[in-house]
Coordinates of C-alpha atoms in Angstrom, one line a residue:
X282 CA 12.3 82.1 46.4
X283 CA 12.7 81.3 42.7
X284 CA 13.2 78.3 40.3
X285 CA 10.8 76.1 42.2
X286 CA 7.6 74.2 41.8
X287 CA 4.9 74.6 44.5
X288 CA 2.7 71.5 44.5
X289 CA -0.5 70.7 46.4
X290 CA -0.7 67.0 46.5
X291 CA -2.9 64.1 47.8
X292 CA -5.3 63.9 44.9
X293 CA -6.0 61.0 42.5
X294 CA -4.8 62.0 39.1
X295 CA -6.2 60.8 35.7
X296 CA -6.2 61.8 32.1
X297 CA -4.3 61.5 28.8
X298 CA -0.8 62.5 27.8
X299 CA 0.7 62.7 24.3
X300 CA 4.4 62.2 24.6
X301 CA 7.0 64.7 23.5
X302 CA 10.0 63.8 21.4
X303 CA 12.8 62.0 23.2
X304 CA 15.4 64.3 24.7
X305 CA 18.1 61.6 24.4
X306 CA 17.3 61.3 20.6
X307 CA 16.7 64.9 19.7
X308 CA 20.0 66.2 21.1
X309 CA 22.1 63.6 19.2
X310 CA 20.1 64.3 16.0
X311 CA 20.8 68.0 16.2
X312 CA 24.5 67.4 16.5
X313 CA 24.4 64.8 13.6
X314 CA 22.7 67.6 11.5
X315 CA 26.0 69.5 11.7
X316 CA 27.6 66.7 9.5
X317 CA 25.6 67.9 6.5
X318 CA 27.6 70.2 4.2
X319 CA 25.8 73.3 2.9
X320 CA 22.3 71.8 3.5
X321 CA 19.3 72.6 5.6
X322 CA 18.2 69.9 7.9
X323 CA 14.6 69.7 9.4
X324 CA 13.8 67.7 12.5
X325 CA 10.2 67.2 13.6
X326 CA 8.9 66.3 17.1
X327 CA 11.8 68.1 18.8
X328 CA 10.9 68.9 22.4
X329 CA 11.3 72.5 23.5
X330 CA 13.1 71.7 26.7
X331 CA 16.0 73.5 28.4
X332 CA 18.6 71.0 27.1
X333 CA 17.6 71.5 23.5
X334 CA 17.6 75.3 24.0
X335 CA 21.1 75.1 25.5
X336 CA 22.4 73.0 22.7
X337 CA 20.9 75.4 20.1
X338 CA 22.7 78.3 21.8
X339 CA 25.9 76.3 21.9
X340 CA 26.0 75.4 18.2
X341 CA 25.0 79.0 17.2
X342 CA 28.1 80.2 19.1
X343 CA 30.1 77.9 16.7
X344 CA 28.4 79.6 13.7
X345 CA 25.6 77.2 12.9
X346 CA 22.0 78.4 12.7
X347 CA 19.0 76.7 14.3
X348 CA 15.4 77.9 14.7
X349 CA 12.0 76.4 15.4
X350 CA 9.8 77.1 12.3
X351 CA 6.9 75.4 14.0
X352 CA 6.3 74.4 17.6
X353 CA 8.3 71.2 17.5
X354 CA 9.9 71.5 14.1
X355 CA 13.6 72.6 14.1
X356 CA 15.5 73.8 11.1
X357 CA 19.3 73.6 11.3
X358 CA 22.0 75.1 9.0
X359 CA 25.6 74.1 9.6
X360 CA 27.4 75.6 6.7
X361 CA 28.6 78.7 8.6
X362 CA 30.5 76.8 11.3
X363 CA 33.5 79.0 12.0
X364 CA 34.8 77.9 15.5
X365 CA 36.4 74.6 16.5
X366 CA 36.6 75.4 20.2
X367 CA 33.5 74.8 22.3
X368 CA 32.8 77.3 25.0
X369 CA 33.4 75.7 28.5
X370 CA 30.7 77.6 30.3
X371 CA 27.9 76.5 28.0
X372 CA 29.3 73.0 27.4
X373 CA 29.4 72.5 31.2
X374 CA 25.6 72.7 31.2
X375 CA 25.0 69.9 28.8
X376 CA 26.7 66.5 28.5
X377 CA 25.9 66.0 24.8
X378 CA 28.4 68.8 23.9
X379 CA 31.1 66.0 24.0
X380 CA 29.6 64.6 20.8
X381 CA 30.6 67.8 18.9
X382 CA 33.9 66.0 18.2
X383 CA 32.4 64.4 15.1
X384 CA 31.2 67.5 13.1
X385 CA 34.0 69.7 14.2
X386 CA 36.7 67.2 13.3
X387 CA 35.3 66.8 9.8
X388 CA 34.9 70.5 9.4
X389 CA 38.3 71.7 10.7
X390 CA 40.5 68.6 11.1
X391 CA 41.0 69.4 14.8
X392 CA 38.9 70.7 17.7
X393 CA 38.9 71.5 21.4
X394 CA 36.1 70.1 23.6
X395 CA 35.9 70.6 27.4
X396 CA 34.9 67.9 29.8
X397 CA 31.2 67.3 29.4
X398 CA 28.5 68.6 31.8
X399 CA 25.0 67.4 32.5
X400 CA 23.7 65.6 35.6
X401 CA 26.2 64.4 38.2
X402 CA 25.0 60.8 38.5
X403 CA 28.5 59.3 38.4
X404 CA 31.8 59.3 36.6
X405 CA 30.6 58.8 33.0
X406 CA 32.7 56.4 31.0
X407 CA 34.6 59.0 28.9
X408 CA 37.7 56.8 28.8
X409 CA 35.8 54.2 26.7
X410 CA 34.9 56.9 24.2
X411 CA 38.3 58.4 24.0
X412 CA 39.9 54.9 23.6
X413 CA 37.5 54.2 20.8
X414 CA 38.3 57.5 19.0
X415 CA 42.1 56.7 19.3
X416 CA 41.6 53.2 17.9
X417 CA 39.8 54.5 14.9
X418 CA 42.7 56.9 14.2
X419 CA 41.8 60.2 16.0
X420 CA 44.7 61.8 18.0
X421 CA 43.3 62.9 21.3
X422 CA 45.1 64.5 24.3
X423 CA 43.8 66.1 27.5
X424 CA 45.0 69.1 29.4
X425 CA 44.2 69.1 33.1
X426 CA 45.3 72.7 33.2
X427 CA 42.6 73.9 30.7
X428 CA 40.0 71.1 31.1
X429 CA 40.0 70.6 27.4
X430 CA 40.4 67.6 25.1
X431 CA 42.3 68.4 21.9
X432 CA 41.5 66.1 19.0
X433 CA 43.1 65.9 15.6
X434 CA 41.9 64.0 12.5
X435 CA 44.7 63.5 10.0
X436 CA 43.1 60.7 8.1
X437 CA 39.7 59.2 7.7
X438 CA 38.8 56.7 10.5
X439 CA 39.0 53.0 9.9
X440 CA 39.3 49.8 11.8
X441 CA 37.6 47.8 14.5
X442 CA 36.7 48.7 18.1
X443 CA 34.9 46.7 20.8
X444 CA 33.5 48.6 23.8
X445 CA 34.5 47.1 27.1
X446 CA 31.0 47.9 28.4
X447 CA 28.1 49.3 26.4
X448 CA 27.8 53.1 26.3
X449 CA 25.0 54.8 24.2
X450 CA 26.9 58.1 24.0
X451 CA 30.1 56.3 22.9
X452 CA 28.2 54.2 20.4
X453 CA 26.5 57.3 18.9
X454 CA 29.7 59.4 18.8
X455 CA 31.8 56.6 17.1
X456 CA 29.0 56.1 14.5
X457 CA 29.1 59.8 13.7
X458 CA 32.9 59.8 13.5
X459 CA 32.7 56.8 11.1
X460 CA 30.2 58.1 8.6
X461 CA 32.9 59.3 6.2
X462 CA 35.4 56.6 7.1
X463 CA 37.9 55.0 4.9
X464 CA 36.5 51.6 3.7
X465 CA 34.6 50.6 6.8
X466 CA 34.5 50.6 10.6
X467 CA 33.2 47.8 12.7
X468 CA 31.9 48.4 16.3
X469 CA 31.1 45.7 18.8
X470 CA 29.3 45.5 22.1
X471 CA 27.4 48.6 21.1
X472 CA 24.5 50.1 23.0
X473 CA 21.0 48.7 22.0
X474 CA 19.0 51.8 23.0
X475 CA 16.2 52.8 20.6
X476 CA 17.6 56.3 20.6
X477 CA 20.7 54.9 18.9
X478 CA 18.5 53.2 16.3
X479 CA 16.7 56.6 15.7
X480 CA 20.1 58.2 14.9
X481 CA 21.1 55.3 12.6
X482 CA 17.7 55.6 10.8
X483 CA 18.3 59.4 10.3
X484 CA 21.8 58.9 8.9
X485 CA 20.8 56.0 6.7
X486 CA 17.8 58.1 5.3
X487 CA 20.4 60.7 4.3
X488 CA 22.7 58.3 2.5
X489 CA 24.9 56.7 5.2
X490 CA 25.5 53.0 5.1
X491 CA 25.1 51.7 8.6
X492 CA 24.2 48.0 9.3
X493 CA 23.3 46.8 12.8
X494 CA 23.3 43.2 13.8
X495 CA 22.3 43.1 17.4
X496 CA 25.2 44.7 19.3
X497 CA 27.5 44.8 16.2
X498 CA 27.5 47.8 13.9
X499 CA 29.2 48.1 10.6
X500 CA 29.6 51.5 8.9
X501 CA 30.6 51.7 5.3
X502 CA 32.1 55.1 4.4
X503 CA 30.3 57.5 2.2
X504 CA 31.5 60.8 0.7
X505 CA 28.7 63.0 1.9
X506 CA 25.2 63.0 3.4
X507 CA 22.2 64.3 1.5
X508 CA 19.2 65.6 3.4
X509 CA 16.0 64.7 1.5
X510 CA 13.0 64.9 3.8
X511 CA 12.1 65.9 7.4
X512 CA 13.0 63.4 10.1
X513 CA 10.8 62.5 13.1
X514 CA 12.3 62.2 16.6
X515 CA 11.0 59.2 18.5
X516 CA 8.7 59.6 21.5
X517 CA 10.3 60.0 25.0
X518 CA 10.0 56.7 26.9
X519 CA 11.4 58.3 30.0
X520 CA 8.5 60.8 30.0
X521 CA 6.1 57.9 29.6
X522 CA 7.5 56.2 32.7
X523 CA 7.3 59.4 34.7
X524 CA 3.7 60.1 34.0
X525 CA 2.6 56.5 34.4
X526 CA 4.4 56.2 37.7
X527 CA 2.8 59.5 38.9
X528 CA -0.8 58.6 38.0
X529 CA -0.6 54.9 39.0
X530 CA 0.9 55.8 42.4
X531 CA -2.1 58.0 43.1
X532 CA -4.3 55.1 42.1
X533 CA -5.6 56.9 39.1
X534 CA -5.9 56.0 35.4
X535 CA -3.9 57.4 32.5
X536 CA -3.6 56.9 28.7
X537 CA -0.2 57.5 27.1
X538 CA -0.3 58.3 23.4
X539 CA 2.5 58.0 20.8
X540 CA 4.2 55.1 22.6
X541 CA 6.3 52.2 21.1
X542 CA 5.5 49.1 23.2
X543 CA 8.9 47.4 22.5
X544 CA 10.7 50.3 24.1
X545 CA 8.8 49.8 27.3
X546 CA 8.5 46.1 27.4
X547 CA 10.4 45.4 30.7
X548 CA 8.6 48.3 32.4
X549 CA 5.2 46.9 31.3
X550 CA 6.2 43.5 32.7
X551 CA 7.1 45.1 36.1
X552 CA 3.9 47.1 36.2
X553 CA 1.8 43.9 35.7
X554 CA 3.9 42.2 38.4
X555 CA 2.9 44.9 41.0
X556 CA -0.8 44.9 40.0
X557 CA -1.1 47.5 37.3
X558 CA -3.3 46.9 34.2
X559 CA -1.5 47.6 30.9
X560 CA -4.0 47.8 28.0
X561 CA -3.4 48.6 24.3
X562 CA -6.1 51.1 23.3
X563 CA -6.0 52.8 19.8
X564 CA -2.9 54.8 19.4
X565 CA -1.6 54.3 23.0
X566 CA -1.8 52.4 26.2
X567 CA -4.0 52.7 29.3
X568 CA -2.6 52.1 32.8
X569 CA -4.4 51.8 36.1
X570 CA -4.1 49.6 39.3
X571 CA -6.6 46.8 39.0
X572 CA -6.9 46.3 42.8
X573 CA -7.0 48.2 46.0
X574 CA -3.3 47.7 46.7
X575 CA 0.0 47.6 44.8
X576 CA 2.5 44.7 45.4
X577 CA 6.2 45.2 46.0
X578 CA 8.7 44.1 43.4
X579 CA 12.5 44.1 43.0
X580 CA 14.3 45.6 40.1
X581 CA 17.9 46.1 39.0
X582 CA 18.9 48.5 36.3
X583 CA 20.8 47.6 33.1
X584 CA 21.1 49.1 29.6
X585 CA 18.3 48.5 27.1
X586 CA 16.5 46.2 26.8
X587 CA 16.8 46.0 30.6
X588 CA 15.2 48.2 33.2
X589 CA 16.6 51.7 32.5
X590 CA 18.6 53.6 35.1
X591 CA 16.5 56.7 34.3
X592 CA 13.4 54.8 35.4
X593 CA 14.5 53.7 38.8
X594 CA 13.9 57.0 40.7
X595 CA 10.3 57.0 39.5
X596 CA 10.0 53.3 40.4
X597 CA 11.2 54.0 43.9
X598 CA 8.4 56.5 44.5
X599 CA 5.9 54.0 43.1
X600 CA 7.1 51.4 45.5
X601 CA 6.5 53.7 48.5
X602 CA 2.9 53.0 47.7
X603 CA 3.2 49.2 47.4
X604 CA 2.7 46.7 50.1
X605 CA 5.9 45.0 51.3
X606 CA 9.6 45.6 50.8
X607 CA 11.1 46.3 47.4
X608 CA 14.8 46.1 46.6
X609 CA 16.3 48.4 43.9
X610 CA 19.8 47.8 42.6
X611 CA 21.6 50.4 40.4
X612 CA 24.1 48.8 38.1
X613 CA 24.6 51.6 35.5
X614 CA 25.8 54.6 37.5
X615 CA 27.5 54.9 40.9
X616 CA 25.7 58.0 42.1
X617 CA 22.1 57.5 41.2
X618 CA 20.5 57.6 44.7
X619 CA 21.0 61.3 45.4
X620 CA 17.2 61.6 45.7
X621 CA 16.9 59.1 48.7
X622 CA 17.6 61.7 51.4
X623 CA 15.1 64.0 49.8
X624 CA 12.4 61.4 49.6
X625 CA 12.9 60.6 53.2
X626 CA 11.7 64.2 53.9
X627 CA 8.3 63.2 52.6
X628 CA 8.3 60.3 55.0
X629 CA 9.4 57.6 52.6
X630 CA 10.9 54.5 54.3
X631 CA 14.1 53.9 52.4
X632 CA 17.4 52.3 53.6
X633 CA 20.6 51.5 51.8
X634 CA 21.6 47.9 51.5
X635 CA 25.0 46.3 51.2
X636 CA 24.4 43.5 48.7
X637 CA 27.4 41.2 48.1
X638 CA 28.4 40.8 44.4
X639 CA 30.7 38.0 43.3
X640 CA 32.2 39.8 40.3
X641 CA 31.5 43.5 40.6
X642 CA 33.8 44.6 37.8
X643 CA 31.6 42.6 35.4
X644 CA 28.3 43.1 37.2
X645 CA 28.4 46.9 37.1
X646 CA 28.4 48.9 33.9
X647 CA 30.4 51.8 35.3
X648 CA 34.2 51.5 35.9
X649 CA 34.2 49.7 39.2
X650 CA 37.2 50.4 41.5
X651 CA 38.0 47.6 44.0
X652 CA 39.3 50.0 46.7
X653 CA 36.3 52.4 46.5
X654 CA 33.1 52.2 48.6
X655 CA 29.8 52.2 46.7
X656 CA 26.1 52.4 47.7
X657 CA 24.3 50.6 44.9
X658 CA 21.1 49.2 46.5
X659 CA 18.2 50.4 48.5
X660 CA 15.1 48.8 50.1
X661 CA 11.8 50.6 50.1
X662 CA 9.0 49.7 52.6
X663 CA 5.4 50.5 51.9
X664 CA 2.8 51.6 51.7
X665 CA 3.5 54.9 53.3
X666 CA 1.4 58.0 53.5
X667 CA 3.7 60.7 52.3
X668 CA 3.5 64.2 53.8
X669 CA 4.5 67.7 52.5
X670 CA 8.1 68.7 52.3
X671 CA 10.6 71.2 51.0
X672 CA 13.2 69.4 48.8
X673 CA 16.1 70.1 46.4
X674 CA 16.6 68.6 43.0
X675 CA 20.1 67.1 42.3
X676 CA 19.6 65.8 38.8
X677 CA 16.9 65.5 36.1
X678 CA 15.3 62.1 36.9
X679 CA 15.7 62.6 40.6
X680 CA 13.8 65.8 40.2
X681 CA 10.9 64.0 38.4
X682 CA 10.7 61.5 41.3
X683 CA 10.5 64.3 43.9
X684 CA 7.7 65.9 41.9
X685 CA 5.8 62.6 41.9
X686 CA 6.3 62.3 45.7
X687 CA 5.0 65.9 46.1
X688 CA 1.8 65.0 44.2
X689 CA 1.2 62.0 46.4
X690 CA 1.8 63.9 49.6
X691 CA -1.0 65.8 51.3
X692 CA -0.3 69.4 51.7
X693 CA 1.9 72.0 50.0
X694 CA 5.4 70.9 48.9
X695 CA 8.2 72.9 47.4
X696 CA 10.6 71.5 44.8
X697 CA 13.6 73.7 44.5
X698 CA 15.5 73.4 41.2
X699 CA 12.5 73.3 38.8
X700 CA 14.8 74.3 35.9
X701 CA 16.6 71.0 36.2
X702 CA 13.3 69.1 35.6
X703 CA 12.6 71.4 32.7
X704 CA 15.9 70.3 31.1
X705 CA 14.1 67.1 30.1
X706 CA 10.3 67.5 30.3
X707 CA 8.4 69.6 27.8
X708 CA 5.4 71.5 29.2
X709 CA 5.7 69.7 32.5
X710 CA 3.4 72.1 34.4
X711 CA 0.7 72.1 31.7
X712 CA 0.7 68.3 31.3
X713 CA 0.4 67.7 35.1
X714 CA -2.4 70.2 35.3
X715 CA -4.2 68.3 32.5
X716 CA -4.2 65.3 34.8
X717 CA -5.7 67.2 37.7
X718 CA -2.5 68.1 39.5
X719 CA -2.2 71.4 41.4
X720 CA 1.2 73.0 40.5
X721 CA 2.6 76.5 40.0
X722 CA 6.1 77.7 39.1
X723 CA 7.9 80.5 40.8

């Protein structure tokens, strides 16, 4: 047996966690650093997680240099980029590789990028991104024989594009493509995620001219970017939700440091609804159930500022400890419930629901197909005493939810696929141990 966590659960957890840098911000900032010509870029609060390590390896294959000069301080040099074809094997491990279109097009005028990898939680809206690139003037073709996209940039991007549905990856890529645009580029129906704002702040600090007005973004072209001071990656709100869900479900108490309240507003509201105290304390927030039971609550996912799709697997486990029935509706991805069959192994009472939707093409944020069958809602009955189990991780957030369940369950559980969890959580084992959790990695 290897690549697994062995967890002894059934204990009340408590303690304090300082959040790491956000995975979904750090990866985009590393790629944006390749837009700087003959300059060294320094990013602080970069988490040392598997996804970051994979991306560093990938850009080094292209000729860039990147190294940690301190524990979470990454130094990036892009001036030696020599390849415009991204290796398929390594790109298949990490979805963000798709965003290499931007620096490679500006460096070489053309590039070859394979279909993106990452967690298989649905058919990601690549078509919206490709359409946006074409509208702004990039020539893009795809070969089903090779699995590669071929992009050519013959003139600087310009024009207007409105996303049919918000996509944070699409928003970030088109922003990067438009930095050196001709005149200006206007994007509408853009993603509102704070990680997008972190990217905008980084680029503007370096001389870009990007103006956001709600879901509208205007980019005025500049000739070059100039790095002037280290940039700080925002804290990981997904990590916050995971550890709060873990400790609160065990009826313990936790303080989360380095947290931005506005990025967790809807999560905080839901916590209060189910009977969890949310208190501002110094440089963080303290969370604990204020009664002897948790109450059930319904959620449906949507892009920021709504309830994040990444949070719902954690929320599902939390609801196994709440009294009553909770309904969870997934609107963002069409394959986000891979963990349900695994949670049932712990004794969780979860069933799929067929909820009628009047206008599914508008209601769902993925590309809904009328003639396809979907399972987009579950009901969770609780409270349930979970027992030990051996389970398999299918994707990053599902893996975190299975780990939470293992800590709630009495006995020894095995979580196969620990490396998937380590893709997005820095020092997961050490942080859980600091809360009193019993875990070892094999």
